[in-house]
CSV table of C-alpha atoms and ligand atoms in Angstrom, one decimal:
chain,number,residue,atom,x,y,z
A,1,UNK,CA,0.0,0.0,0.0
A,2,UNK,CA,1.2,3.5,-0.8
A,3,UNK,CA,1.9,5.8,2.2
A,4,UNK,CA,-0.5,8.7,2.7
A,5,UNK,CA,1.9,11.2,1.2
A,6,UNK,CA,2.1,9.2,-2.1
A,7,UNK,CA,-1.7,9.1,-2.1
A,8,UNK,CA,-1.8,12.9,-1.7
A,9,UNK,CA,0.7,13.4,-4.5
A,10,UNK,CA,-1.2,11.0,-6.7
A,11,UNK,CA,-4.3,13.3,-6.2
A,12,UNK,CA,-2.2,16.3,-7.2
A,13,UNK,CA,-1.0,14.5,-10.3
A,14,UNK,CA,-4.6,13.6,-11.2
A,15,UNK,CA,-5.9,17.2,-10.8
A,16,UNK,CA,-3.1,18.6,-12.9
A,17,UNK,CA,-4.2,16.3,-15.7
A,18,UNK,CA,-7.8,17.5,-15.6
A,19,UNK,CA,-6.9,21.2,-15.5
A,20,UNK,CA,-3.6,22.8,-16.5
A,21,UNK,CA,-2.2,24.8,-13.5
A,22,UNK,CA,1.4,25.0,-15.0
A,23,UNK,CA,4.3,22.8,-14.1
A,24,UNK,CA,6.1,25.3,-11.9
A,25,UNK,CA,3.1,25.8,-9.6
A,26,UNK,CA,2.5,22.0,-9.3
A,27,UNK,CA,6.2,21.5,-8.6
A,28,UNK,CA,6.0,24.0,-5.7
A,29,UNK,CA,3.1,22.1,-4.3
A,30,UNK,CA,4.9,18.7,-4.4
A,31,UNK,CA,7.0,19.7,-1.4
A,32,UNK,CA,6.1,21.3,1.9
A,33,UNK,CA,7.7,24.7,2.6
A,34,UNK,CA,9.5,22.9,5.5
A,35,UNK,CA,9.2,19.7,7.5
A,36,UNK,CA,10.7,19.6,10.9
A,37,UNK,CA,11.5,16.5,13.0
A,38,UNK,CA,12.2,17.0,16.7
A,39,UNK,CA,13.2,14.8,19.6
A,40,UNK,CA,11.4,15.5,22.8
A,41,UNK,CA,13.0,14.3,26.1
A,42,UNK,CA,10.3,13.5,28.8
A,43,UNK,CA,10.9,12.8,32.4
A,44,UNK,CA,8.8,9.7,33.1
A,45,UNK,CA,7.0,9.1,36.4
A,46,UNK,CA,9.5,6.5,37.4
A,47,UNK,CA,12.4,9.0,37.2
A,48,UNK,CA,13.7,7.7,33.9
A,49,UNK,CA,13.9,9.8,30.7
A,50,UNK,CA,12.4,8.8,27.4
A,51,UNK,CA,12.9,10.5,24.0
A,52,UNK,CA,9.8,10.8,21.7
A,53,UNK,CA,9.9,11.7,18.0
A,54,UNK,CA,7.7,14.7,17.0
A,55,UNK,CA,7.0,16.6,13.8
A,56,UNK,CA,5.7,19.8,12.4
A,57,UNK,CA,5.1,20.2,8.7
A,58,UNK,CA,4.5,23.7,7.2
A,59,UNK,CA,3.1,23.0,3.8
A,60,UNK,CA,2.0,26.2,2.2
A,61,UNK,CA,1.1,29.6,3.6
A,62,UNK,CA,-0.1,31.5,0.4
A,63,UNK,CA,-3.5,32.1,2.0
A,64,UNK,CA,-2.5,32.8,5.6
A,65,UNK,CA,-0.7,31.3,8.6
A,66,UNK,CA,0.0,27.6,8.5
A,67,UNK,CA,-2.9,25.8,10.2
A,68,UNK,CA,-3.4,22.2,11.2
A,69,UNK,CA,-3.8,19.8,14.1
A,70,UNK,CA,-1.3,17.7,16.1
A,71,UNK,CA,-1.8,13.9,16.1
A,72,UNK,CA,-0.6,11.6,18.8
A,73,UNK,CA,-0.4,8.0,17.5
A,74,UNK,CA,2.0,5.1,17.6
A,75,UNK,CA,1.9,4.9,13.7
A,76,UNK,CA,2.4,8.6,13.2
A,77,UNK,CA,5.4,9.3,11.0
A,78,UNK,CA,6.6,12.1,8.7
A,79,UNK,CA,4.9,10.9,5.5
A,80,UNK,CA,1.5,10.8,7.2
A,81,UNK,CA,2.1,14.3,8.7
A,82,UNK,CA,3.2,15.7,5.3
A,83,UNK,CA,0.1,14.3,3.6
A,84,UNK,CA,-2.2,15.7,6.3
A,85,UNK,CA,-0.4,19.1,6.0
A,86,UNK,CA,-1.0,19.1,2.2
A,87,UNK,CA,-4.7,18.3,2.7
A,88,UNK,CA,-4.9,21.1,5.2
A,89,UNK,CA,-3.6,23.6,2.6
A,90,UNK,CA,-6.3,22.3,0.2
A,91,UNK,CA,-9.0,22.3,2.9
A,92,UNK,CA,-8.4,25.8,4.1
A,93,UNK,CA,-8.6,27.0,0.5
A,94,UNK,CA,-11.8,25.0,-0.2
A,95,UNK,CA,-13.4,26.4,3.0
A,96,UNK,CA,-12.5,29.9,1.9
A,97,UNK,CA,-10.6,30.9,5.1
A,98,UNK,CA,-7.4,32.9,5.2
A,99,UNK,CA,-5.2,30.1,6.5
A,100,UNK,CA,-2.5,27.9,4.9
A,101,UNK,CA,-1.8,24.2,5.5
A,102,UNK,CA,0.3,22.6,8.3
A,103,UNK,CA,0.2,19.5,10.5
A,104,UNK,CA,2.1,18.1,13.5
A,105,UNK,CA,2.4,15.0,15.5
A,106,UNK,CA,4.2,12.8,17.9
A,107,UNK,CA,4.9,9.1,17.6
A,108,UNK,CA,3.3,7.9,20.8
A,109,UNK,CA,0.4,5.9,22.2
A,110,UNK,CA,-1.0,8.4,24.7
A,111,UNK,CA,-2.9,5.6,26.4
A,112,UNK,CA,0.4,4.3,27.8
A,113,UNK,CA,1.3,7.6,29.5
A,114,UNK,CA,0.2,9.1,32.8
A,115,UNK,CA,-1.5,12.5,32.7
A,116,UNK,CA,1.7,14.1,34.0
A,117,UNK,CA,3.8,12.4,31.3
A,118,UNK,CA,1.3,13.5,28.6
A,119,UNK,CA,1.5,17.1,29.9
A,120,UNK,CA,5.3,17.1,29.9
A,121,UNK,CA,5.4,15.6,26.4
A,122,UNK,CA,2.9,18.2,25.1
A,123,UNK,CA,4.8,21.1,26.7
A,124,UNK,CA,8.0,19.6,25.3
A,125,UNK,CA,6.6,19.7,21.7
A,126,UNK,CA,5.9,23.4,22.2
A,127,UNK,CA,9.4,24.1,23.7
A,128,UNK,CA,11.1,22.6,20.6
A,129,UNK,CA,8.8,24.5,18.1
A,130,UNK,CA,8.0,27.8,19.8
A,131,UNK,CA,10.2,29.7,17.4
A,132,UNK,CA,8.1,28.8,14.4
A,133,UNK,CA,4.7,29.0,16.0
A,134,UNK,CA,2.6,32.1,16.5
A,135,UNK,CA,-0.8,33.7,15.6
A,136,UNK,CA,0.5,35.1,12.3
A,137,UNK,CA,2.9,32.2,11.6
A,138,UNK,CA,1.7,28.7,12.4
A,139,UNK,CA,-1.5,27.8,14.4
A,140,UNK,CA,-1.9,24.2,15.5
A,141,UNK,CA,-5.0,22.5,16.8
A,142,UNK,CA,-6.2,19.1,18.1
A,143,UNK,CA,-6.3,16.0,15.9
A,144,UNK,CA,-6.5,12.2,16.7
A,145,UNK,CA,-5.8,11.7,20.4
A,146,UNK,CA,-5.2,15.3,21.2
A,147,UNK,CA,-7.7,17.2,23.3
A,148,UNK,CA,-8.7,20.7,24.4
A,149,UNK,CA,-6.9,20.1,27.6
A,150,UNK,CA,-3.7,19.4,25.7
A,151,UNK,CA,-4.2,22.6,23.8
A,152,UNK,CA,-4.6,24.4,27.1
A,153,UNK,CA,-1.2,23.1,28.2
A,154,UNK,CA,0.3,24.0,24.9
A,155,UNK,CA,-1.0,27.6,24.8
A,156,UNK,CA,0.2,28.1,28.4
A,157,UNK,CA,3.7,26.8,27.5
A,158,UNK,CA,3.8,29.1,24.5
A,159,UNK,CA,2.8,32.1,26.6
A,160,UNK,CA,5.5,31.3,29.1
A,161,UNK,CA,8.1,31.1,26.4
A,162,UNK,CA,7.1,34.0,24.2
A,163,UNK,CA,4.9,36.2,26.4
A,164,UNK,CA,2.2,36.1,23.7
A,165,UNK,CA,-1.1,36.6,25.5
A,166,UNK,CA,-3.5,36.5,22.6
A,167,UNK,CA,-4.0,32.7,23.0
A,168,UNK,CA,-4.5,32.7,19.2
A,169,UNK,CA,-1.5,30.4,18.5
A,170,UNK,CA,-3.5,27.2,19.3
A,171,UNK,CA,-7.2,26.5,18.5
A,172,UNK,CA,-9.4,23.8,19.9
A,173,UNK,CA,-8.8,25.1,23.4
A,174,UNK,CA,-11.3,24.7,26.3
A,175,UNK,CA,-13.7,27.6,26.4
A,176,UNK,CA,-12.2,29.0,29.6
A,177,UNK,CA,-8.8,29.1,28.0
A,178,UNK,CA,-10.0,31.1,25.0
A,179,UNK,CA,-11.7,28.3,23.0
A,180,UNK,CA,-14.7,28.9,20.7
A,181,UNK,CA,-18.2,27.8,21.4
A,182,UNK,CA,-19.1,25.1,19.0
A,183,UNK,CA,-15.6,23.8,18.2
A,184,UNK,CA,-16.3,20.3,19.6
A,185,UNK,CA,-19.1,19.4,17.2
A,186,UNK,CA,-17.9,21.7,14.4
A,187,UNK,CA,-16.4,18.9,12.2
A,188,UNK,CA,-19.3,16.6,12.4
A,189,UNK,CA,-21.8,19.5,12.0
A,190,UNK,CA,-19.9,21.0,9.1
A,191,UNK,CA,-20.0,17.5,7.5
A,192,UNK,CA,-23.7,17.4,8.0
A,193,UNK,CA,-24.2,20.9,6.4
A,194,UNK,CA,-22.2,19.8,3.4
A,195,UNK,CA,-24.1,16.6,3.1
A,196,UNK,CA,-27.4,18.5,3.4
A,197,UNK,CA,-26.4,21.0,0.8
A,198,UNK,CA,-25.6,18.2,-1.7
A,199,UNK,CA,-28.1,15.6,-0.7
A,200,UNK,CA,-30.7,16.2,-3.4
A,201,UNK,CA,-28.1,16.8,-6.1
A,202,UNK,CA,-26.5,13.5,-5.3
A,203,UNK,CA,-29.9,11.7,-5.5
A,204,UNK,CA,-30.2,10.7,-1.9
A,205,UNK,CA,-33.6,10.4,-0.1
A,206,UNK,CA,-34.8,12.8,2.5
A,207,UNK,CA,-34.3,10.2,5.2
A,208,UNK,CA,-31.0,8.4,4.8
A,209,UNK,CA,-29.7,5.2,6.3
A,210,UNK,CA,-26.2,6.1,7.6
A,211,UNK,CA,-23.3,3.9,8.7
A,212,UNK,CA,-20.5,5.6,10.6
A,213,UNK,CA,-17.0,4.2,11.2
A,214,UNK,CA,-15.4,5.8,14.3
A,215,UNK,CA,-17.2,7.0,17.4
A,216,UNK,CA,-14.8,9.7,18.6
A,217,UNK,CA,-15.1,13.4,18.4
A,218,UNK,CA,-16.0,13.5,14.7
A,219,UNK,CA,-17.9,10.2,14.3
A,220,UNK,CA,-19.7,10.5,17.6
A,221,UNK,CA,-20.9,14.1,16.9
A,222,UNK,CA,-21.8,13.2,13.4
A,223,UNK,CA,-23.9,10.2,14.5
A,224,UNK,CA,-25.8,12.4,17.0
A,225,UNK,CA,-26.4,15.2,14.5
A,226,UNK,CA,-27.6,12.9,11.7
A,227,UNK,CA,-30.0,11.2,14.1
A,228,UNK,CA,-31.2,14.6,15.4
A,229,UNK,CA,-32.0,15.5,11.8
A,230,UNK,CA,-34.2,12.5,11.3
A,231,UNK,CA,-31.8,10.3,9.5
A,232,UNK,CA,-31.4,6.7,10.6
A,233,UNK,CA,-28.0,5.8,12.0
A,234,UNK,CA,-27.8,2.0,11.4
A,235,UNK,CA,-24.2,1.3,12.4
A,236,UNK,CA,-21.3,2.8,14.4
A,237,UNK,CA,-17.9,1.5,15.4
A,238,UNK,CA,-14.8,2.3,17.4
A,239,UNK,CA,-11.3,0.7,17.3
A,240,UNK,CA,-12.5,-2.4,19.2
A,241,UNK,CA,-15.9,-3.2,17.7
A,242,UNK,CA,-18.8,-2.3,15.4
A,243,UNK,CA,-22.5,-2.7,15.8
A,244,UNK,CA,-25.4,-2.6,13.4
A,245,UNK,CA,-29.2,-2.3,13.9
A,246,UNK,CA,-31.0,-1.9,10.6
A,247,UNK,CA,-34.0,0.1,12.0
A,248,UNK,CA,-31.7,2.6,13.7
A,249,UNK,CA,-29.6,2.9,16.9
A,250,UNK,CA,-30.6,5.0,19.8
A,251,UNK,CA,-27.4,7.0,20.1
A,252,UNK,CA,-28.0,8.2,23.6
A,253,UNK,CA,-28.2,4.6,24.7
A,254,UNK,CA,-25.2,3.6,22.7
A,255,UNK,CA,-23.2,6.3,24.4
A,256,UNK,CA,-24.4,5.2,27.8
A,257,UNK,CA,-23.5,1.6,26.9
A,258,UNK,CA,-20.0,2.7,25.8
A,259,UNK,CA,-19.5,4.6,29.1
A,260,UNK,CA,-20.6,1.7,31.3
A,261,UNK,CA,-19.0,-1.2,29.4
A,262,UNK,CA,-16.0,0.6,27.8
A,263,UNK,CA,-17.1,-0.3,24.3
A,264,UNK,CA,-19.9,-0.8,21.8
A,265,UNK,CA,-19.9,-4.6,21.7
A,266,UNK,CA,-23.1,-6.4,22.8
A,267,UNK,CA,-25.3,-3.3,22.6
A,268,UNK,CA,-28.8,-4.6,23.3
A,269,UNK,CA,-30.8,-5.2,20.1
A,270,UNK,CA,-27.8,-4.7,17.8
A,271,UNK,CA,-25.6,-7.2,16.0
A,272,UNK,CA,-21.9,-7.2,16.5
A,273,UNK,CA,-20.0,-6.9,13.3
A,274,UNK,CA,-16.4,-6.1,12.3
A,275,UNK,CA,-15.1,-2.7,11.2
A,276,UNK,CA,-14.6,-4.2,7.7
A,277,UNK,CA,-18.2,-5.4,7.6
A,278,UNK,CA,-19.4,-1.9,8.5
A,279,UNK,CA,-17.8,-0.5,5.4
A,280,UNK,CA,-19.7,-3.0,3.3
A,281,UNK,CA,-23.2,-2.5,4.7
A,282,UNK,CA,-26.0,-1.6,2.3
A,283,UNK,CA,-26.9,2.0,3.2
A,284,UNK,CA,-27.5,5.4,1.6
A,285,UNK,CA,-24.5,7.1,3.3
A,286,UNK,CA,-21.2,5.6,4.5
A,287,UNK,CA,-19.2,7.9,6.8
A,288,UNK,CA,-15.6,6.9,7.5
A,289,UNK,CA,-14.7,9.0,10.6
A,290,UNK,CA,-11.7,7.2,12.1
A,291,UNK,CA,-8.6,6.8,10.0
A,292,UNK,CA,-6.9,7.0,6.6
A,293,UNK,CA,-6.7,4.1,4.1
A,294,UNK,CA,-9.7,2.1,5.2
A,295,UNK,CA,-11.3,1.8,1.7
A,296,UNK,CA,-8.7,0.4,-0.6
A,297,UNK,CA,-8.2,-1.8,-3.7
A,298,UNK,CA,-9.2,-4.8,-1.5
A,299,UNK,CA,-12.6,-3.7,-0.4
A,300,UNK,CA,-13.8,-0.8,-2.6
A,301,UNK,CA,-15.7,-3.2,-4.8
A,302,UNK,CA,-17.7,-4.4,-1.8
A,303,UNK,CA,-18.9,-0.9,-0.7
A,304,UNK,CA,-22.7,-0.8,-1.2
A,305,UNK,CA,-23.4,2.8,0.0
A,306,UNK,CA,-24.8,5.2,-2.5
A,307,UNK,CA,-22.6,8.1,-1.2
A,308,UNK,CA,-19.5,8.2,1.0
A,309,UNK,CA,-19.0,11.3,3.2
A,310,UNK,CA,-15.3,11.3,4.2
A,311,UNK,CA,-15.2,12.8,7.7
A,312,UNK,CA,-11.8,11.2,8.4
A,313,UNK,CA,-8.7,12.4,6.5
A,314,UNK,CA,-7.7,10.3,3.6
A,315,UNK,CA,-9.9,7.2,4.3
A,316,UNK,CA,-10.1,6.2,0.6
A,317,UNK,CA,-7.0,5.4,-1.5
A,318,UNK,CA,-6.7,6.9,-5.0
A,319,UNK,CA,-7.2,3.4,-6.6
A,320,UNK,CA,-10.3,2.8,-4.4
A,321,UNK,CA,-11.5,6.3,-5.5
A,322,UNK,CA,-11.5,5.1,-9.1
A,323,UNK,CA,-13.3,1.9,-8.3
A,324,UNK,CA,-16.1,3.8,-6.4
A,325,UNK,CA,-16.3,6.3,-9.3
A,326,UNK,CA,-16.8,3.5,-11.8
A,327,UNK,CA,-19.4,1.9,-9.5
A,328,UNK,CA,-21.2,5.3,-9.5
A,329,UNK,CA,-20.7,5.8,-5.8
A,330,UNK,CA,-20.2,9.5,-5.2
A,331,UNK,CA,-17.6,10.6,-2.6
A,332,UNK,CA,-17.9,13.8,-0.7
A,333,UNK,CA,-14.2,14.4,-0.2
A,334,UNK,CA,-12.5,14.9,3.2
A,335,UNK,CA,-11.1,18.4,2.2
A,336,UNK,CA,-14.7,19.5,1.9
A,337,UNK,CA,-16.6,17.2,4.2
A,338,UNK,CA,-14.5,17.8,7.4
A,339,UNK,CA,-13.6,21.4,6.7
A,340,UNK,CA,-16.1,22.6,9.4
A,341,UNK,CA,-13.5,21.9,12.0
A,342,UNK,CA,-10.8,24.1,10.6
A,343,UNK,CA,-13.4,26.8,9.8
A,344,UNK,CA,-14.5,27.0,13.5
A,345,UNK,CA,-10.8,26.9,14.4
A,346,UNK,CA,-10.4,30.0,12.2
A,347,UNK,CA,-13.4,31.6,14.0
A,348,UNK,CA,-11.6,30.8,17.4
A,349,UNK,CA,-8.4,32.4,16.1
A,350,UNK,CA,-10.3,35.4,14.9
A,351,UNK,CA,-12.2,35.8,18.2
A,352,UNK,CA,-8.9,35.6,20.1
A,353,UNK,CA,-7.2,38.3,18.0
A,354,UNK,CA,-10.2,40.6,18.2
A,355,UNK,CA,-10.8,39.8,21.9
A,356,UNK,CA,-14.4,38.8,21.2
A,357,UNK,CA,-16.6,35.9,22.3
A,358,UNK,CA,-19.2,34.6,19.9
A,359,UNK,CA,-22.2,32.5,21.1
A,360,UNK,CA,-22.6,28.9,19.7
A,361,UNK,CA,-25.5,30.2,17.6
A,362,UNK,CA,-23.3,32.9,16.1
A,363,UNK,CA,-20.7,30.3,15.3
A,364,UNK,CA,-23.1,27.9,13.6
A,365,UNK,CA,-24.8,30.7,11.8
A,366,UNK,CA,-21.5,31.7,10.3
A,367,UNK,CA,-20.5,28.1,9.6
A,368,UNK,CA,-23.6,27.2,7.6
A,369,UNK,CA,-23.3,29.6,4.6
A,370,UNK,CA,-19.5,28.9,4.4
A,371,UNK,CA,-20.1,25.1,4.1
A,372,UNK,CA,-23.0,25.6,1.6
A,373,UNK,CA,-20.8,27.9,-0.5
A,374,UNK,CA,-17.9,25.4,-0.4
A,375,UNK,CA,-20.2,22.5,-1.3
A,376,UNK,CA,-21.9,24.3,-4.2
A,377,UNK,CA,-18.7,25.8,-5.6
A,378,UNK,CA,-17.1,22.3,-5.7
A,379,UNK,CA,-20.2,20.7,-7.2
A,380,UNK,CA,-20.0,23.3,-9.9
A,381,UNK,CA,-16.3,22.8,-10.6
A,382,UNK,CA,-16.8,19.0,-10.8
A,383,UNK,CA,-19.7,19.4,-13.3
A,384,UNK,CA,-17.8,21.9,-15.4
A,385,UNK,CA,-14.7,19.7,-15.6
A,386,UNK,CA,-16.7,16.5,-15.9
A,387,UNK,CA,-15.0,15.0,-12.9
A,388,UNK,CA,-15.9,13.9,-9.4
A,389,UNK,CA,-16.2,16.0,-6.3
A,390,UNK,CA,-12.7,15.4,-5.0
A,391,UNK,CA,-11.2,16.7,-8.2
A,392,UNK,CA,-13.7,19.6,-8.1
A,393,UNK,CA,-12.4,20.5,-4.6
A,394,UNK,CA,-8.8,20.3,-5.7
A,395,UNK,CA,-9.5,22.5,-8.7
A,396,UNK,CA,-11.2,25.1,-6.6
A,397,UNK,CA,-8.4,25.0,-4.0
A,398,UNK,CA,-5.5,25.2,-6.5
A,399,UNK,CA,-7.2,28.1,-8.3
A,400,UNK,CA,-7.4,30.0,-5.0
A,401,UNK,CA,-3.8,29.2,-3.9
A,402,UNK,CA,-2.4,29.9,-7.3
A,403,UNK,CA,-4.1,33.3,-7.5
A,404,UNK,CA,-2.6,34.3,-4.1
A,405,UNK,CA,0.9,32.9,-5.0
A,406,UNK,CA,0.9,34.9,-8.2
B,1,LIG,P1,-10.9,10.6,17.9
B,1,LIG,O1,-9.6,10.1,18.5
B,1,LIG,O2,-11.8,11.4,18.7
B,1,LIG,O3,-11.8,9.4,17.4
B,1,LIG,C1,-11.3,8.4,16.5
B,1,LIG,C2,-12.3,7.2,16.5
B,1,LIG,O4,-11.8,6.2,15.7
B,1,LIG,C3,-12.4,6.5,17.9
B,1,LIG,O5,-13.8,6.2,18.1
B,1,LIG,C4,-11.6,5.3,17.8
B,1,LIG,O6,-12.1,4.3,18.6
B,1,LIG,C5,-11.9,5.0,16.3
B,1,LIG,N1,-10.8,4.1,15.7
B,1,LIG,C6,-9.5,4.1,16.0
B,1,LIG,N2,-8.9,3.1,15.3
B,1,LIG,C7,-9.9,2.5,14.6
B,1,LIG,C8,-9.9,1.5,13.6
B,1,LIG,N3,-8.8,0.8,13.3
B,1,LIG,N4,-11.1,1.1,13.1
B,1,LIG,C9,-12.2,1.8,13.4
B,1,LIG,N5,-12.3,2.8,14.3
B,1,LIG,C10,-11.1,3.1,14.9
B,1,LIG,O7,-10.5,11.4,16.5
B,1,LIG,P2,-11.3,12.4,15.8
B,1,LIG,O8,-10.9,13.8,16.2
B,1,LIG,O9,-12.8,12.0,15.8
B,1,LIG,O10,-10.7,12.2,14.3
B,1,LIG,C11,-11.2,11.2,13.4
B,1,LIG,C12,-10.8,11.5,12.0
B,1,LIG,O11,-11.3,12.8,11.6
B,1,LIG,C13,-9.3,11.6,11.7
B,1,LIG,O12,-9.0,11.1,10.4
B,1,LIG,C14,-9.0,13.1,11.8
B,1,LIG,O13,-7.8,13.5,11.1
B,1,LIG,C15,-10.3,13.6,11.2
B,1,LIG,N6,-10.6,15.0,11.5
B,1,LIG,C16,-10.8,15.4,12.7
B,1,LIG,C17,-11.1,16.7,13.0
B,1,LIG,C18,-11.5,17.2,14.4
B,1,LIG,O14,-12.0,18.3,14.5
B,1,LIG,N7,-11.3,16.4,15.4
B,1,LIG,C19,-11.2,17.6,11.9
B,1,LIG,C20,-11.0,17.2,10.6
B,1,LIG,C21,-10.7,15.8,10.4
């Protein structure tokens, strides 16, 4: 299997065949502005010292400061971070926000650390990178396994080192530390707004049967929002198990079950299935909301959903994309589908710099038209260029980035 960065570059090659952006511009986008690897020494609770490997990739800042989350995962490595940073550049351009693309990470399984070790590790990441971060330079945020609390430690460390009191260097902070209302559900909600904007154009019914992989921040919120809007969530999963109930899951009860048992397995009235089976369920909408590369050459042919809404980053490989396209399964691409998160991150940054506090309603009221515009602009680009929505999104993003770079 290709690494995520090769997948990202394959997408770039593909779009440059559909529309001519000029070789020099494409060559610029084939490399990040810089990728930084750091080692972070951490004093462990037993008194020993461990060294962790960390990253920050600053991909492109034509549209504004580099923007992108920090991922803590044992499999995180530089190619994954580079791919995610590239997609952030595309995503910010698609969403129409004045931000560029960046991403960070640490190779670590945070479940194996105590809270104190996690805090020292997070502060260590900031110490190593403080010189390149800042509200007008590079603005990180949470991603897989990083939380508002971690952002609070990071923004505190950054303030200690630099004296910057705007708190605008990190987004996804807790409300009391300068976070924005609505950031928690923003990615799932933005995904729902995009889906809703395109639903009829993609030939989906008013009430859809939805299967969601991943029950974390994004997948959990998406499941709740789809159900609240009268769609039928038939399946959800986490890293350990997956469940399906064809006439719809009661998500409040699923959450309660997960809280008491620590997982989704054996939820009353539902069938236990595997994560692989979830991806192959007959449904209107399949929502991968966990990890990259889950729909590949091996299983794309077995996908039975009418439409796939990519809330995770990079869940479909380029080869699988082609298989789905041939099968007439439309994909609402990650750079559009999950751009609600970074859009509300941008709102948070904006509020911090202006010293304002917006209500959740104000935030969602601003998010909705931006998601609608992005969805419709992309639909139009895809139709005009006789291509699918992912390429429509890349075309829109590259037009915007190129215009700024020129
Ligand atoms: P999270 O850590 O809150 O949740 C991840 C979920 O995936 C968990 O339920 C976990 O149990 C599940 N999972 C882990 N391994 C799995 C596996 N092998 N199979 C099935 N499920 C598995 O992370 P998140 O913030 O919800 O992010 C999920 C995805 O959405 C990632 O791809 C992330 O990059 C993307 N994303 C997140 C945001 C955001 O605002 N958090 C924004 C844009 C994109």
